[in-house]
Amino acid sequence: MIQVHGYAAQHAGAPLTPFQFERRAPGPHDVQIEILYSGICHSDLHQAHAHWGAELFPMVPGHEIIGRVVAVGAHVTKLKPGDYAGVGCMVDSCRHCSACEEDLEQYCDEGATWTYNAIERDGVTPTYGGYSDQIVVEERFVVSIPETLDLKGAAPLLCAGITTYSPLRHWKVGPGQKVGVIGLGGLGHMGVKLAKAMGAQVVMITTTPEKGRDATRLGADEVLVSRDPAAMASHAASFDFLLNTIPVGHDVNPYLALLKRDRTMVLVGALEPLQPALNGANLIFGRKSISGSGIGGMAETQEMIDFCAKHGVVSDVEVVPIQQVNEAWQRLEKNDVKYRFVIDMASLRGEVA
Ligand code: NAP
Ligand code: ZN
Ligand code: ZN
């Protein structure tokens, strides 16, 4: 076994505090990674605060992991010690259902094994995430990180990047299309950069007018303040695609009015009931769709990393030591981050040295 240091919440809503635990020694197909950076996703807060129901504690969050490979099993072919590697939201899946066979492990019929707040497929071992100094993951669930990518900026690609890349690709976003990204947070800022890199005309749709200048710097062609009814009306029925990253149940009806006929709005943020209710008329008149999307499969995650390396896309990050993780969470909750916190894991190594 490997001794690992991390930070954990001991129960729902508890602050994160130092926590020591063990991980398996690498098996023949495993990659052992020394974690260098770990992004802070809003999903970490949702789970540690039990917003989505019963959760497993102690919880070591973190599913935007970048590190250096320190050991590999005998059958590992993709990576070798010294390489940079990434781990996202999943560490395993059944591997034989139709979803797994089609490289959509996130939709595994038996349920993917999440990087933390889950039980390994042995049925007993809890998974612990990236707010820690080491992780051991099967090769299939590890991506290769090109040296040209800025490592701290690349960490958020493992969740925020793939969660926005996958629907943009699935709904074939590209040149000649007007695309709206709703909510300028961790996911939203990646959505703007990626949709722009794919050649679309991008409109940042925000509740916060002060973010307008940043949105333009990130690549948005235009900024639409969703709290301004006149501005919303001026964009009615003009969008080819909407990517909605709002992290809570909210009124989706005003956004549907922005879509052209036959177009889709994809939800990635609201994993809870929409309030007020969705009005069917807003779909029926114009044959519009509302859909959802969860992260992306491992092959697509590698494709996204390579796309980002080619187009020079990384996240705008604010680097924090692990000792400030609770403050970072409080700021994220208050919508005060530009645009992703990333923990520098050297701070954890300093603490335990
Ligand atoms: P974030 O950094 O907090 O960003 C969310 C943004 O949404 C905020 O910056 C804000 O942007 C806007 N917003 C916040 N509260 C709002 C409200 N009440 N009404 C309208 N807009 C609001 O969060 P994130 O890390 O990007 O995550 C976004 C959501 O996606 C979370 O719920 C997370 O759990 C979920 N998620 C889903 C997946 C998936 O696979 N589907 C993967 C990762 C994360 P403005 O100030 O610009 O309005
Ligand atoms: Zn996430
Ligand atoms: Zn499966």
Coordinates of C-alpha atoms and ligand atoms in Angstrom, one line a residue:
M1 CA 0.0 0.0 0.0
I2 CA 1.0 3.6 -0.5
Q3 CA 0.7 6.2 2.3
V4 CA -1.1 9.3 1.0
H5 CA -1.6 12.7 2.5
G6 CA -4.6 14.8 1.6
Y7 CA -7.4 17.1 2.9
A8 CA -10.8 15.7 3.7
A9 CA -14.2 16.8 4.9
Q10 CA -15.1 14.5 7.8
H11 CA -18.9 15.1 7.4
A12 CA -21.3 17.1 5.3
G13 CA -20.4 20.8 5.5
A14 CA -17.3 20.3 7.6
P15 CA -14.2 22.3 6.7
L16 CA -11.4 20.4 4.9
T17 CA -8.6 19.3 7.3
P18 CA -5.5 17.1 6.9
F19 CA -6.2 13.4 6.4
Q20 CA -4.0 10.4 5.9
F21 CA -5.1 7.3 4.0
E22 CA -3.8 4.5 1.8
R23 CA -4.0 3.7 -1.8
R24 CA -3.2 0.4 -3.6
A25 CA 0.3 -0.2 -4.9
P26 CA 0.2 0.0 -8.7
G27 CA -1.0 -3.2 -10.3
P28 CA 0.0 -4.4 -13.8
H29 CA -2.3 -1.9 -15.6
D30 CA -2.0 1.0 -13.1
V31 CA -0.3 4.4 -13.2
Q32 CA 1.0 6.0 -10.0
I33 CA 0.9 9.8 -10.2
E34 CA 2.5 12.4 -7.9
I35 CA -0.1 15.1 -8.0
L36 CA 1.2 18.6 -8.8
Y37 CA -2.1 20.6 -9.3
S38 CA -5.7 19.9 -8.4
G39 CA -8.5 22.2 -9.7
I40 CA -11.5 23.2 -7.5
C41 CA -14.8 22.4 -9.2
H42 CA -18.2 23.6 -8.0
S43 CA -19.1 19.9 -7.9
D44 CA -16.6 19.5 -5.0
L45 CA -18.7 21.9 -2.9
H46 CA -22.0 20.3 -4.0
Q47 CA -20.8 16.9 -2.8
A48 CA -19.0 17.9 0.4
H49 CA -22.1 19.9 1.4
A50 CA -24.4 17.0 0.4
H51 CA -26.5 19.1 -1.9
W52 CA -27.1 16.1 -4.1
G53 CA -28.2 13.7 -1.4
A54 CA -26.3 11.2 0.9
E55 CA -22.5 11.2 0.3
L56 CA -19.6 9.2 1.6
F57 CA -17.3 10.6 4.3
P58 CA -14.5 11.2 5.0
M59 CA -14.4 12.8 1.5
V60 CA -11.2 13.8 -0.2
P61 CA -12.5 15.9 -3.2
G62 CA -10.8 16.8 -6.4
H63 CA -11.3 15.5 -10.0
E64 CA -9.2 17.9 -12.0
I65 CA -5.8 16.3 -11.4
I66 CA -2.5 16.9 -13.1
G67 CA 0.7 15.2 -12.0
R68 CA 3.9 13.4 -12.9
V69 CA 4.0 9.7 -13.4
V70 CA 6.3 8.1 -10.8
A71 CA 5.6 4.4 -11.5
V72 CA 3.7 2.2 -14.0
G73 CA 2.6 -1.4 -14.0
A74 CA 4.2 -4.0 -16.3
H75 CA 1.4 -3.8 -18.9
V76 CA 1.1 0.0 -19.1
T77 CA 2.0 1.2 -22.6
K78 CA 0.7 4.8 -22.8
L79 CA 2.8 6.4 -20.1
K80 CA 6.2 6.0 -18.4
P81 CA 7.8 7.5 -15.3
G82 CA 8.5 11.2 -15.8
D83 CA 5.5 11.8 -18.1
Y84 CA 2.8 14.3 -17.2
A85 CA -0.6 12.8 -16.8
G86 CA -4.2 13.8 -16.0
V87 CA -7.1 12.2 -14.1
G88 CA -10.6 13.6 -14.3
C89 CA -14.0 12.6 -12.8
M90 CA -13.8 8.8 -13.3
V91 CA -11.3 6.1 -12.3
D92 CA -13.2 3.0 -13.6
S93 CA -16.3 1.7 -15.3
C94 CA -17.7 -1.8 -16.2
R95 CA -15.9 -1.8 -19.6
H96 CA -18.3 -4.2 -21.3
C97 CA -21.7 -2.3 -21.6
S98 CA -22.6 -0.5 -24.8
A99 CA -21.6 2.9 -23.4
C100 CA -18.2 1.6 -22.3
E101 CA -17.7 -0.1 -25.7
E102 CA -18.5 3.2 -27.4
D103 CA -16.0 5.2 -25.3
L104 CA -18.7 6.8 -23.2
E105 CA -17.6 5.4 -19.9
Q106 CA -19.3 8.3 -18.1
Y107 CA -22.7 6.8 -19.1
C108 CA -21.7 3.3 -18.1
D109 CA -24.9 1.1 -17.6
E110 CA -23.5 -0.1 -14.2
G111 CA -22.4 3.5 -13.2
A112 CA -19.0 4.9 -13.7
T113 CA -16.7 4.8 -10.6
W114 CA -16.2 8.4 -9.7
T115 CA -12.8 9.7 -8.6
Y116 CA -14.0 10.5 -5.1
N117 CA -17.2 10.0 -3.1
A118 CA -17.6 6.5 -4.6
I119 CA -16.7 2.9 -4.0
E120 CA -14.2 1.0 -6.2
R121 CA -15.6 -2.0 -8.2
D122 CA -14.3 -4.3 -5.5
G123 CA -17.3 -3.1 -3.6
V124 CA -15.5 -2.0 -0.4
T125 CA -12.6 0.5 -1.1
P126 CA -13.6 4.2 -1.0
T127 CA -12.3 6.4 -3.8
Y128 CA -10.4 9.5 -2.7
G129 CA -9.7 12.4 -5.0
G130 CA -7.1 14.9 -6.0
Y131 CA -6.8 17.1 -2.9
S132 CA -3.9 14.7 -2.0
D133 CA -0.3 14.0 -3.0
Q134 CA -0.6 10.7 -4.9
I135 CA -3.1 8.8 -6.9
V136 CA -3.1 5.3 -8.5
V137 CA -5.4 4.9 -11.5
E138 CA -5.8 2.3 -14.2
E139 CA -4.2 3.4 -17.5
R140 CA -7.6 3.6 -19.4
F141 CA -8.7 6.4 -17.0
V142 CA -5.5 8.4 -17.3
V143 CA -4.8 10.9 -20.1
S144 CA -1.4 12.0 -21.4
I145 CA -0.6 15.7 -20.9
P146 CA 1.7 17.3 -23.5
E147 CA 4.7 19.2 -22.1
T148 CA 3.6 22.3 -24.0
L149 CA 0.5 22.8 -21.9
D150 CA 0.9 25.0 -18.8
L151 CA 0.3 22.4 -16.1
K152 CA -1.7 24.5 -13.6
G153 CA -3.9 25.9 -16.4
A154 CA -4.4 22.4 -17.7
A155 CA -5.7 20.9 -14.5
P156 CA -9.3 22.3 -15.0
L157 CA -9.4 20.8 -18.4
L158 CA -10.0 17.5 -16.8
C159 CA -13.5 18.5 -15.7
A160 CA -14.4 22.0 -16.8
G161 CA -12.7 21.5 -20.1
I162 CA -14.2 18.1 -21.1
T163 CA -17.7 19.0 -19.7
T164 CA -17.9 21.9 -22.1
Y165 CA -15.9 20.4 -25.0
S166 CA -18.1 17.3 -25.2
P167 CA -21.5 19.0 -25.8
L168 CA -19.9 21.5 -28.2
R169 CA -18.6 18.6 -30.3
H170 CA -21.8 16.5 -29.9
W171 CA -24.0 19.3 -31.2
K172 CA -21.4 20.1 -33.9
V173 CA -20.7 23.7 -32.9
G174 CA -18.5 25.5 -35.5
P175 CA -18.1 28.4 -37.9
G176 CA -21.2 30.3 -38.9
Q177 CA -23.0 29.5 -35.7
K178 CA -24.1 31.9 -32.9
V179 CA -23.4 30.1 -29.6
G180 CA -24.3 31.3 -26.1
V181 CA -22.5 30.2 -23.0
I182 CA -24.6 30.8 -19.9
G183 CA -22.7 31.5 -16.6
L184 CA -19.1 32.8 -16.5
G185 CA -17.5 30.5 -13.9
G186 CA -15.1 27.6 -14.2
L187 CA -17.1 25.7 -16.8
G188 CA -18.4 28.8 -18.6
H189 CA -15.0 30.4 -19.2
M190 CA -13.8 27.1 -20.7
G191 CA -17.0 27.0 -22.8
V192 CA -16.2 30.5 -24.3
K193 CA -12.6 29.6 -25.1
L194 CA -13.5 26.2 -26.6
A195 CA -16.5 27.4 -28.7
K196 CA -14.3 30.3 -30.0
A197 CA -11.4 27.9 -30.8
M198 CA -14.0 25.8 -32.8
G199 CA -14.8 28.8 -34.9
A200 CA -18.2 29.9 -33.5
Q201 CA -19.5 33.4 -32.8
V202 CA -19.7 33.4 -29.0
V203 CA -22.0 35.3 -26.8
M204 CA -21.3 35.3 -23.0
I205 CA -24.6 35.3 -21.2
T206 CA -24.1 36.4 -17.6
T207 CA -26.0 37.6 -14.5
T208 CA -22.9 39.8 -13.6
P209 CA -22.4 42.8 -15.8
E210 CA -19.0 43.4 -14.2
K211 CA -17.7 40.2 -15.9
G212 CA -18.3 41.7 -19.3
R213 CA -14.7 42.9 -19.9
D214 CA -13.3 39.6 -18.9
A215 CA -15.7 37.7 -21.2
T216 CA -14.4 39.7 -24.1
R217 CA -10.8 39.0 -23.1
L218 CA -11.6 35.3 -22.9
G219 CA -12.8 35.5 -26.5
A220 CA -16.5 36.3 -26.4
D221 CA -17.7 38.4 -29.3
E222 CA -20.5 39.9 -27.3
V223 CA -21.9 40.0 -23.8
L224 CA -25.5 39.6 -22.9
V225 CA -26.7 40.4 -19.4
S226 CA -29.5 38.0 -18.6
R227 CA -31.1 40.3 -16.0
D228 CA -31.7 42.9 -18.7
P229 CA -35.1 42.0 -20.3
A230 CA -34.6 44.5 -23.2
A231 CA -31.2 43.0 -24.0
M232 CA -32.6 39.5 -23.9
A233 CA -35.5 40.5 -26.2
S234 CA -33.0 41.9 -28.7
H235 CA -31.4 38.5 -29.0
A236 CA -34.7 36.5 -29.2
A237 CA -34.7 33.5 -31.6
S238 CA -31.1 34.2 -32.7
F239 CA -29.0 31.4 -31.2
D240 CA -27.9 28.1 -32.8
F241 CA -26.8 26.5 -29.5
L242 CA -26.8 27.3 -25.8
L243 CA -24.5 25.8 -23.2
N244 CA -26.0 26.4 -19.7
T245 CA -23.6 26.1 -16.8
I246 CA -25.8 27.6 -14.0
P247 CA -25.1 25.5 -10.9
V248 CA -28.6 25.5 -9.4
G249 CA -32.2 24.9 -10.5
H250 CA -33.3 28.1 -12.2
D251 CA -35.8 29.6 -14.6
V252 CA -34.8 28.2 -18.0
N253 CA -37.8 29.7 -19.9
P254 CA -36.2 33.1 -20.7
Y255 CA -33.1 31.3 -22.2
L256 CA -35.3 29.1 -24.4
A257 CA -36.7 32.2 -26.0
L258 CA -33.1 32.9 -27.3
L259 CA -33.0 29.8 -29.4
K260 CA -33.8 29.6 -33.1
R261 CA -36.3 27.0 -34.3
D262 CA -35.0 23.4 -34.0
R263 CA -32.1 24.3 -31.8
T264 CA -31.0 23.0 -28.4
M265 CA -30.0 24.2 -25.0
V266 CA -27.8 21.8 -23.1
L267 CA -27.7 21.8 -19.3
V268 CA -24.5 20.8 -17.6
G269 CA -24.8 22.6 -14.3
A270 CA -28.2 22.1 -12.8
L271 CA -28.4 18.6 -11.3
E272 CA -31.6 19.4 -9.5
P273 CA -35.2 20.4 -10.3
L274 CA -35.7 23.4 -12.5
Q275 CA -37.6 26.2 -10.8
P276 CA -40.0 27.7 -11.8
A277 CA -41.1 24.8 -14.0
L278 CA -40.2 24.4 -17.6
N279 CA -43.2 25.7 -19.8
G280 CA -43.8 23.1 -22.5
A281 CA -45.0 25.9 -24.8
N282 CA -41.4 27.2 -24.9
L283 CA -40.3 23.9 -26.5
I284 CA -43.4 23.3 -28.7
F285 CA -43.4 26.6 -30.5
G286 CA -40.2 26.3 -32.5
R287 CA -39.6 22.6 -32.0
K288 CA -36.9 23.4 -29.5
S289 CA -35.0 20.9 -27.3
I290 CA -33.5 21.0 -23.9
S291 CA -30.8 18.4 -23.2
G292 CA -28.1 17.5 -20.7
S293 CA -24.5 16.3 -20.9
G294 CA -22.1 14.8 -18.4
I295 CA -18.3 15.2 -18.6
G296 CA -16.9 13.1 -21.5
G297 CA -15.5 9.7 -22.2
M298 CA -11.7 8.9 -21.9
A299 CA -11.0 8.9 -25.6
E300 CA -12.8 12.3 -26.0
T301 CA -10.9 13.6 -22.9
Q302 CA -7.6 12.9 -24.6
E303 CA -9.0 14.4 -27.8
M304 CA -9.9 17.6 -25.9
I305 CA -6.4 17.8 -24.2
D306 CA -4.8 17.5 -27.7
F307 CA -7.2 20.1 -29.1
C308 CA -6.3 22.5 -26.3
A309 CA -2.5 21.9 -26.8
K310 CA -3.0 22.6 -30.5
H311 CA -5.0 25.8 -30.0
G312 CA -3.2 27.0 -26.9
V313 CA -6.2 26.8 -24.7
V314 CA -5.9 26.5 -20.9
S315 CA -7.9 27.7 -17.9
D316 CA -7.4 31.1 -16.3
V317 CA -6.5 30.1 -12.8
E318 CA -5.9 31.5 -9.4
V319 CA -3.3 29.2 -7.6
V320 CA -3.8 28.6 -3.9
P321 CA -2.0 26.6 -1.3
I322 CA -3.9 23.7 0.2
Q323 CA -4.0 25.6 3.5
Q324 CA -6.3 28.1 1.9
V325 CA -8.7 25.6 0.4
N326 CA -11.6 26.5 2.8
E327 CA -11.3 30.2 1.9
A328 CA -11.2 29.3 -1.8
W329 CA -14.4 27.3 -1.4
Q330 CA -16.1 30.2 0.4
R331 CA -15.1 32.5 -2.4
L332 CA -16.3 30.1 -5.1
E333 CA -19.7 29.9 -3.3
K334 CA -19.9 33.7 -3.5
N335 CA -19.1 33.7 -7.3
D336 CA -15.7 35.3 -6.5
V337 CA -13.2 33.5 -8.7
K338 CA -11.4 34.3 -12.0
Y339 CA -12.1 31.7 -13.2
R340 CA -10.8 28.5 -11.5
F341 CA -9.0 27.9 -8.3
V342 CA -6.2 25.4 -8.6
I343 CA -4.4 24.0 -5.6
D344 CA -0.6 23.8 -5.8
M345 CA 0.1 20.5 -4.2
A346 CA 3.7 21.5 -3.4
S347 CA 2.1 23.3 -0.4
L348 CA 0.8 19.9 0.9
R349 CA 4.2 18.3 0.5
G350 CA 5.7 21.2 2.5
E351 CA 3.2 20.6 5.3
V352 CA 4.1 16.9 5.7
A353 CA 7.8 17.1 5.1
Ligands
NAP1 P1 -18.9 28.2 -10.9 O1 -17.5 28.4 -11.2 O2 -19.5 28.5 -9.6 O3 -19.7 29.0 -12.1 C1 -21.1 29.0 -12.2 C2 -21.5 30.3 -12.8 O4 -23.0 30.3 -13.0 C3 -21.2 31.5 -11.9 O5 -20.0 32.1 -12.1 C4 -22.3 32.5 -12.3 O6 -21.9 33.2 -13.6 C5 -23.5 31.6 -12.7 N1 -24.4 31.5 -11.6 C6 -24.2 31.1 -10.3 N2 -25.3 31.1 -9.6 C7 -26.3 31.5 -10.4 C8 -27.7 31.6 -10.2 N3 -28.3 31.4 -9.1 N4 -28.4 32.0 -11.3 C9 -27.8 32.3 -12.5 N5 -26.5 32.1 -12.7 C10 -25.8 31.7 -11.7 O7 -19.3 26.6 -11.1 P2 -18.6 25.6 -12.1 O8 -17.5 24.9 -11.4 O9 -18.4 26.2 -13.5 O10 -19.7 24.5 -12.2 C11 -21.0 24.8 -12.7 C12 -22.0 23.7 -12.5 O11 -21.7 22.6 -13.3 C13 -22.0 23.1 -11.0 O12 -23.3 22.8 -10.6 C14 -21.2 21.8 -11.2 O13 -21.5 20.9 -10.2 C15 -21.7 21.4 -12.5 N6 -20.8 20.4 -13.2 C16 -21.4 19.5 -14.1 C17 -20.6 18.7 -14.8 C18 -21.2 17.7 -15.8 O14 -20.6 16.7 -16.1 N7 -22.4 18.0 -16.2 C19 -19.2 18.7 -14.7 C20 -18.6 19.7 -13.8 C21 -19.4 20.5 -13.1 P3 -22.4 34.7 -13.9 O15 -21.9 35.5 -12.8 O16 -21.7 34.9 -15.2 O17 -23.9 34.7 -14.1
ZN2 ZN -16.1 18.9 -11.9
ZN3 ZN -20.1 0.1 -18.7

